[in-house]
mmCIF file of C-alpha atoms in Angstrom:
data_model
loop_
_atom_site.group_PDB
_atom_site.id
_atom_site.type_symbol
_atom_site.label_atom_id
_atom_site.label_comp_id
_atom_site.label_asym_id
_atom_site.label_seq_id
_atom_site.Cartn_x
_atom_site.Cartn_y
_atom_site.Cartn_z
ATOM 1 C CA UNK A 1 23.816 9.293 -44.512
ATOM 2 C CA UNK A 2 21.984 7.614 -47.407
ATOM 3 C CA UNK A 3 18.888 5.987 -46.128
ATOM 4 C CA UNK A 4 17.289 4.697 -49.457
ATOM 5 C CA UNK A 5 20.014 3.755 -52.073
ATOM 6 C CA UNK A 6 19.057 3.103 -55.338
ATOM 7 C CA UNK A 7 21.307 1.761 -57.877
ATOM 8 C CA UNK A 8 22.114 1.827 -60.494
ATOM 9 C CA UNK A 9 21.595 5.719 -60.813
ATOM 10 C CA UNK A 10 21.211 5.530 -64.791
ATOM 11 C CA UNK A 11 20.896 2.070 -66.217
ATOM 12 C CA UNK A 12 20.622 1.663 -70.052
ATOM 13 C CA UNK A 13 18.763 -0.865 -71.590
ATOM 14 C CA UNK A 14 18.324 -2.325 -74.983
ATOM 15 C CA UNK A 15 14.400 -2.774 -76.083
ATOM 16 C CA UNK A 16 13.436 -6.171 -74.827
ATOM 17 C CA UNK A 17 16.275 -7.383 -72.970
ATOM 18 C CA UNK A 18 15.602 -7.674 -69.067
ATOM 19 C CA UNK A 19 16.326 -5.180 -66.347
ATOM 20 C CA UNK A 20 16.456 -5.149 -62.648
ATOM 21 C CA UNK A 21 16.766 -2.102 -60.618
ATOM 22 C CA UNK A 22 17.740 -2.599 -56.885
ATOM 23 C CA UNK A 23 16.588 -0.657 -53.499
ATOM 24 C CA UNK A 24 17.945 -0.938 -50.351
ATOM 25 C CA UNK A 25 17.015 0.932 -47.004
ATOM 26 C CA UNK A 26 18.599 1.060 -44.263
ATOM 27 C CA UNK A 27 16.041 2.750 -41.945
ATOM 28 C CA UNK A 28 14.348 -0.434 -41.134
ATOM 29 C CA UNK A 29 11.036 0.652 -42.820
ATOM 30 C CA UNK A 30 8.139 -2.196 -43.179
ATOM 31 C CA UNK A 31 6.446 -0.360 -46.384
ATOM 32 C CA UNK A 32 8.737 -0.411 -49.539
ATOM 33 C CA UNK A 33 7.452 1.056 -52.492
ATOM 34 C CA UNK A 34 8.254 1.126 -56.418
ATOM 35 C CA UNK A 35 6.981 4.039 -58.536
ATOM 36 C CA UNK A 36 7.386 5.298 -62.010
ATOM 37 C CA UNK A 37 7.756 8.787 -62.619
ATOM 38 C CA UNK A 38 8.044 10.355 -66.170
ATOM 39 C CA UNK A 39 8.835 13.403 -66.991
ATOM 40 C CA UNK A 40 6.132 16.573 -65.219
ATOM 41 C CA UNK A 41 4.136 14.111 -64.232
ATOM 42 C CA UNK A 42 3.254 12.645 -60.348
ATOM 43 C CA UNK A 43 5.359 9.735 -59.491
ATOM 44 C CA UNK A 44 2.778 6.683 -60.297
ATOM 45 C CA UNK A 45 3.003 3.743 -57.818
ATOM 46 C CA UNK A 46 3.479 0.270 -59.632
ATOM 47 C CA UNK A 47 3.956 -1.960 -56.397
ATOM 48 C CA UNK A 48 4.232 -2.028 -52.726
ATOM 49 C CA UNK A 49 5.368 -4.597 -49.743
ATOM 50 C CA UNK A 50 3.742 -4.475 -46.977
ATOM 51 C CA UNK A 51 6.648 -6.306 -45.471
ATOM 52 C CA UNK A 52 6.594 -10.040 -47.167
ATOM 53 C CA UNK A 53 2.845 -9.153 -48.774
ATOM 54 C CA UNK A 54 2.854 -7.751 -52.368
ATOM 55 C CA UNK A 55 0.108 -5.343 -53.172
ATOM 56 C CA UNK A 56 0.551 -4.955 -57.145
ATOM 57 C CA UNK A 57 -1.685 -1.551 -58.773
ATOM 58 C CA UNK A 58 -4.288 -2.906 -60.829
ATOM 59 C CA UNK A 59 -2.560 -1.204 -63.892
ATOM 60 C CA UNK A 60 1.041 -2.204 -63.463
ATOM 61 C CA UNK A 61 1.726 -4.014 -66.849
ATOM 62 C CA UNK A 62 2.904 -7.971 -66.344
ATOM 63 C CA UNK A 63 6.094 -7.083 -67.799
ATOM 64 C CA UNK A 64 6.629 -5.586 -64.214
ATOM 65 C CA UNK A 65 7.516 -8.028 -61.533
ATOM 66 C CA UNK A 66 9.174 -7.447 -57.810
ATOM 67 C CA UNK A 67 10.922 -9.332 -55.067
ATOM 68 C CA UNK A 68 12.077 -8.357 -51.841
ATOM 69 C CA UNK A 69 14.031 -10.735 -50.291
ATOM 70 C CA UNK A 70 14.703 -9.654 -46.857
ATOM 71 C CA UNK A 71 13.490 -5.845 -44.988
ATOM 72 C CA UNK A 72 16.561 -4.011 -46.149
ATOM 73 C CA UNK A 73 15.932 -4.814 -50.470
ATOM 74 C CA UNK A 74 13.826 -4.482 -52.771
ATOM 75 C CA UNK A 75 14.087 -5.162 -56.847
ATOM 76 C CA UNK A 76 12.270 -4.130 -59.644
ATOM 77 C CA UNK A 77 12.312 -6.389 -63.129
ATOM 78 C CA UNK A 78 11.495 -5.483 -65.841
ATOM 79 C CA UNK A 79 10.763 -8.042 -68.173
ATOM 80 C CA UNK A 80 10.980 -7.098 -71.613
ATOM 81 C CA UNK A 81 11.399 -3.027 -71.620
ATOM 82 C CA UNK A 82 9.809 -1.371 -74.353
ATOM 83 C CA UNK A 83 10.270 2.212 -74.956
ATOM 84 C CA UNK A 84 7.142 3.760 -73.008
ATOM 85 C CA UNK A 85 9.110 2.216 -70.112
ATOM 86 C CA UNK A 86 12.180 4.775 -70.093
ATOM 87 C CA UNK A 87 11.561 6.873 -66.936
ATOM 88 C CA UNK A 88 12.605 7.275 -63.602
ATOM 89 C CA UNK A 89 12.111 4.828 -61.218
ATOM 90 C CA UNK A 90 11.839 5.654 -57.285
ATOM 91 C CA UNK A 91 11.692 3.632 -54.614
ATOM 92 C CA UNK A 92 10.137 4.606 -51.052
ATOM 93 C CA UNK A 93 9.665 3.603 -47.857
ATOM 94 C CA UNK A 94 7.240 4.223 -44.986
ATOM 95 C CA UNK A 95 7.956 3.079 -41.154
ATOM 96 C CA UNK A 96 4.731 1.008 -40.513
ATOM 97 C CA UNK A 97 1.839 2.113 -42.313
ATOM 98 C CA UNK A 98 1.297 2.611 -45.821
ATOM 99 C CA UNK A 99 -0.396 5.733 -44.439
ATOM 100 C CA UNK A 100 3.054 6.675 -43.155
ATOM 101 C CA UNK A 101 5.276 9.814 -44.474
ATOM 102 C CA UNK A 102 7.675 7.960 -47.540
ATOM 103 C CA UNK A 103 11.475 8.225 -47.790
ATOM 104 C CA UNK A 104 12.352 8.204 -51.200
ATOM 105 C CA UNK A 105 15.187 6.821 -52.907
ATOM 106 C CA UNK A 106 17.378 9.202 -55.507
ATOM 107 C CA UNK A 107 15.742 7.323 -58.596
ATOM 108 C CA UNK A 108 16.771 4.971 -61.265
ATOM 109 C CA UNK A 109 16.664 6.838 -64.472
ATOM 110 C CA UNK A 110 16.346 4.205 -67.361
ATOM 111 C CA UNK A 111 16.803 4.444 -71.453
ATOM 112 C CA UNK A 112 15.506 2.096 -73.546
ATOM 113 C CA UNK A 113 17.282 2.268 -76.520
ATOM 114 C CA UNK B 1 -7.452 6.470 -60.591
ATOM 115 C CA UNK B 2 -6.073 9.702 -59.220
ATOM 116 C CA UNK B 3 -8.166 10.419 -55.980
ATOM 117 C CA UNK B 4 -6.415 13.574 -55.122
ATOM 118 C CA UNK B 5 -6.320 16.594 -57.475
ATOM 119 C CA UNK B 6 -3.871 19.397 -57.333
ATOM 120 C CA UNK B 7 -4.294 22.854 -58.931
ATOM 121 C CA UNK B 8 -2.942 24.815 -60.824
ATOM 122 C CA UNK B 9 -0.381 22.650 -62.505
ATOM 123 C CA UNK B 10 1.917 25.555 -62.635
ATOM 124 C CA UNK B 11 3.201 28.707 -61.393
ATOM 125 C CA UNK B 12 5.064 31.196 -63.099
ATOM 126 C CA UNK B 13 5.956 33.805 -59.786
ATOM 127 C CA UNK B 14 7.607 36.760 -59.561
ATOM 128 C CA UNK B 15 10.764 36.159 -57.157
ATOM 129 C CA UNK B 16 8.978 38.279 -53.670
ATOM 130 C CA UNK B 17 5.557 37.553 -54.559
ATOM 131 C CA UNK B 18 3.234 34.950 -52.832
ATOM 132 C CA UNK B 19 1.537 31.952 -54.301
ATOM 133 C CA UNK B 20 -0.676 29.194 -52.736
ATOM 134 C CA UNK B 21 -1.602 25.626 -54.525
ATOM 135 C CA UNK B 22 -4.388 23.841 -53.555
ATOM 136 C CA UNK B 23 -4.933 20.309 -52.599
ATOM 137 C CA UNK B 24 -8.705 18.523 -53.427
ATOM 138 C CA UNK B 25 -10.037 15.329 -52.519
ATOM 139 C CA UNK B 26 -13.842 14.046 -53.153
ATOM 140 C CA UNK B 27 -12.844 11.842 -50.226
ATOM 141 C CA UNK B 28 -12.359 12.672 -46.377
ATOM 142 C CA UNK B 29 -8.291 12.120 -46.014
ATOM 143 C CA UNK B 30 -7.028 10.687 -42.641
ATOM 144 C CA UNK B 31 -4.009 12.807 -43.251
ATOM 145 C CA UNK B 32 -2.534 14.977 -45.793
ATOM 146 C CA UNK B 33 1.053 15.127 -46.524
ATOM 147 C CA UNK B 34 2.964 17.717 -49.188
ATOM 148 C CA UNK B 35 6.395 16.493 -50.816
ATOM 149 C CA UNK B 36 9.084 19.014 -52.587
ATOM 150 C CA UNK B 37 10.963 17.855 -55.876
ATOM 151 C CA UNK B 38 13.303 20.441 -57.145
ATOM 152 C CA UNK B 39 14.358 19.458 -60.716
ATOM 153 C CA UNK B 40 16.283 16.653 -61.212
ATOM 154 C CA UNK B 41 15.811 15.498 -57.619
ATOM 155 C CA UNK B 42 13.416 12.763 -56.004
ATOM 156 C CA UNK B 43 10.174 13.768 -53.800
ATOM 157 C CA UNK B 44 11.153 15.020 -50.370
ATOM 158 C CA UNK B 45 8.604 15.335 -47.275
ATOM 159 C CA UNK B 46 7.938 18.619 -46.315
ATOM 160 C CA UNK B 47 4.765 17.715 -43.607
ATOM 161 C CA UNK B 48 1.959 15.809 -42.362
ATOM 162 C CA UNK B 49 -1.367 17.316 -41.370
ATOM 163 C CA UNK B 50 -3.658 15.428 -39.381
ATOM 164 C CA UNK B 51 -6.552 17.406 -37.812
ATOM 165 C CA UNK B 52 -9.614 19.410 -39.029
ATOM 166 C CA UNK B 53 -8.504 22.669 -39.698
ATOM 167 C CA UNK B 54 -4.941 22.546 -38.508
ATOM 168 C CA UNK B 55 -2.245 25.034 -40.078
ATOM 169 C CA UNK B 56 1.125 24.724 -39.513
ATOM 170 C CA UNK B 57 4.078 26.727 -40.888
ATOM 171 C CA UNK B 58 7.583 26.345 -41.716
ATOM 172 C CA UNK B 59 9.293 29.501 -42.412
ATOM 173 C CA UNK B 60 7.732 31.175 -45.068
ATOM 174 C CA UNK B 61 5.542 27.827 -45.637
ATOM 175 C CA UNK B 62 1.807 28.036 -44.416
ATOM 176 C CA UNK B 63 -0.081 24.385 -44.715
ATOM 177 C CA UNK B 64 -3.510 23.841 -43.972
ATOM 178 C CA UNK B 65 -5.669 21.085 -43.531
ATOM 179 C CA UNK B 66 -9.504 22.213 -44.202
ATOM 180 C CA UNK B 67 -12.328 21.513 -41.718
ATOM 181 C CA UNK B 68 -13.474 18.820 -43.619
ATOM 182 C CA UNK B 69 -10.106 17.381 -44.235
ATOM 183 C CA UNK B 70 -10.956 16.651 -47.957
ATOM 184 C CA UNK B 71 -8.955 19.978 -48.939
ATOM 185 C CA UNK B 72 -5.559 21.097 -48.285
ATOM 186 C CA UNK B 73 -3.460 24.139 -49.296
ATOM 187 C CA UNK B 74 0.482 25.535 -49.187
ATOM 188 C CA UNK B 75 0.863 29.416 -49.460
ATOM 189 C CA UNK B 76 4.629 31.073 -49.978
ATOM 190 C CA UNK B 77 5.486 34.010 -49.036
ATOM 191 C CA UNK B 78 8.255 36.052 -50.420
ATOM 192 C CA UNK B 79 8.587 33.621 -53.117
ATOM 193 C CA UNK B 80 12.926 32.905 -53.349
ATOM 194 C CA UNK B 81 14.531 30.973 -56.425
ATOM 195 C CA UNK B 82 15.109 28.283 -53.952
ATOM 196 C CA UNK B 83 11.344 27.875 -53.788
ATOM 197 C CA UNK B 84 11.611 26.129 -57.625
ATOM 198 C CA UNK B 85 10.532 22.883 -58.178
ATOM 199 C CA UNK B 86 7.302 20.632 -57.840
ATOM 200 C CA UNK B 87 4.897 20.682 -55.031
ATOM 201 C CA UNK B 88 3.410 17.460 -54.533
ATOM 202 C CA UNK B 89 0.372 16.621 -52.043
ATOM 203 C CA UNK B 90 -0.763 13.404 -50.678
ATOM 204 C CA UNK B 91 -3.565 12.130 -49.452
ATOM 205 C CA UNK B 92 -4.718 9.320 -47.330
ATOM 206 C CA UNK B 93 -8.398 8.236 -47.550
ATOM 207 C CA UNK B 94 -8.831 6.386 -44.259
ATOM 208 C CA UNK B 95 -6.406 3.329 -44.028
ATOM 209 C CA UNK B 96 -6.016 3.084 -47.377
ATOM 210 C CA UNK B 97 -2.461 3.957 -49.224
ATOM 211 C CA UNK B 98 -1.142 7.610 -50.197
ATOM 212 C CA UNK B 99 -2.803 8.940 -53.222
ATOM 213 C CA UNK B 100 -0.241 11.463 -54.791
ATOM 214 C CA UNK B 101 -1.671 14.619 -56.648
ATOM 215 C CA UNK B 102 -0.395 16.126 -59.693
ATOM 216 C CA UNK B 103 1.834 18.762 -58.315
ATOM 217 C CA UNK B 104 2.594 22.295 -59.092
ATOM 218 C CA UNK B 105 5.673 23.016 -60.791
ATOM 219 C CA UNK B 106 6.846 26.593 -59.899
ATOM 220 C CA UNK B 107 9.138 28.554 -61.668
ATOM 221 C CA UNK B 108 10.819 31.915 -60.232
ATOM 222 C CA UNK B 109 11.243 35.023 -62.292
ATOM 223 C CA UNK B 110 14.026 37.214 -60.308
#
């Protein structure tokens, strides 16, 4: 059974026009997490919730933003994608503790065309 | 900045042969945790290692967690083409959030 769903799987996306990406989780985790990951390279963590409190990375662009509405989702908007932002996105989860093993999701690949 | 570094960033192994990447933090880790991504795929937890100087194995997997618990290590034996894809390892200084290393990307020559 799926416990991090990410959709869409591929989303393409004209430069500059908005995106969001959706997580959802089913495991009841506190810690949800947004990375991006391009290609051979270590996923890179944008954002996390540590349930209702965002921790943003001190160099996630502005044009990233997040909301997570309730302990099962999570979103990730992209404001105006440019074409250094075509990647895969992941989203993860950890029970309590940022410390805590992650569940990722299956990934959001986006194209900025 | 990257906390954790991970060597070497790839390894070209003979399908049989054994291999170990290494794990290196300038910072003692409350735990240490190693991820799988096979190509195409998303991260995947392989194990956590806690204590000073613990090993533990899963089949032919041998993790260790050094005495100081700023270093950490997974050796393969009897390397299999199911074995391919990207070794990630994680670190935890104290409280503080998982600091991902650059992984090893092995590749199997049968």
């Amino acid at each position: 059974d799926a416990m991090v769903i990410q959709n869409p799987r591929y989303q393409v996306t004209q430069f500059g026009k908005p995106v969001t990406l959706s997580c959802s989780q089913t495991l009841n985790h506190n810690v949800m997490y947004w990375y991006q990951q391009k290609s051979s390279q270590a996923p890179k963590l944008l954002f996390h919730y540590y349930d209702k409190d965002f921790n943003n990375e001190a160099d996630t662009p502005d044009n990233f933003q997040s909301r997570r509405p309730n302990t099962s989702f999570c979103f990730l908007d992209i404001r105006s994608p440019g074409l250094g932002d075509a990647a895969m996105y992941l989203c993860a989860t950890s029970r309590v503790r940022v410390t805590d093993t992650q569940y990722f999701g299956p990934g959001t690949r986006l194209t900025v065309l | 900045g990257q906390q954790v570094m991970q060597i070497p960033q790839y390894q070209h192994v003979q399908e049989g042969e054994d291999f170990t990447t290494y794990c290196n933090s300038s910072t003692t880790l409350s735990n240490i945790q190693w991820y799988k991504q096979r190509p195409g795929g998303h991260p995947v937890f392989l194990i956590q290692l806690v204590k000073s100087g613990e090993v533990k194995k899963q089949k032919r997997l041998t993790f260790q967690f050094g005495e100081a618990k700023k270093n950490s290590s997974l050796h393969i034996t009897a390397t299999q083409t199911t074995d391919v894809g990207t070794y990630f390892c994680a670190g935890a200084p104290g409280d503080y959030k998982l600091s991902f290393g650059a992984g090893t990307t092995v590749t199997v020559r049968a």
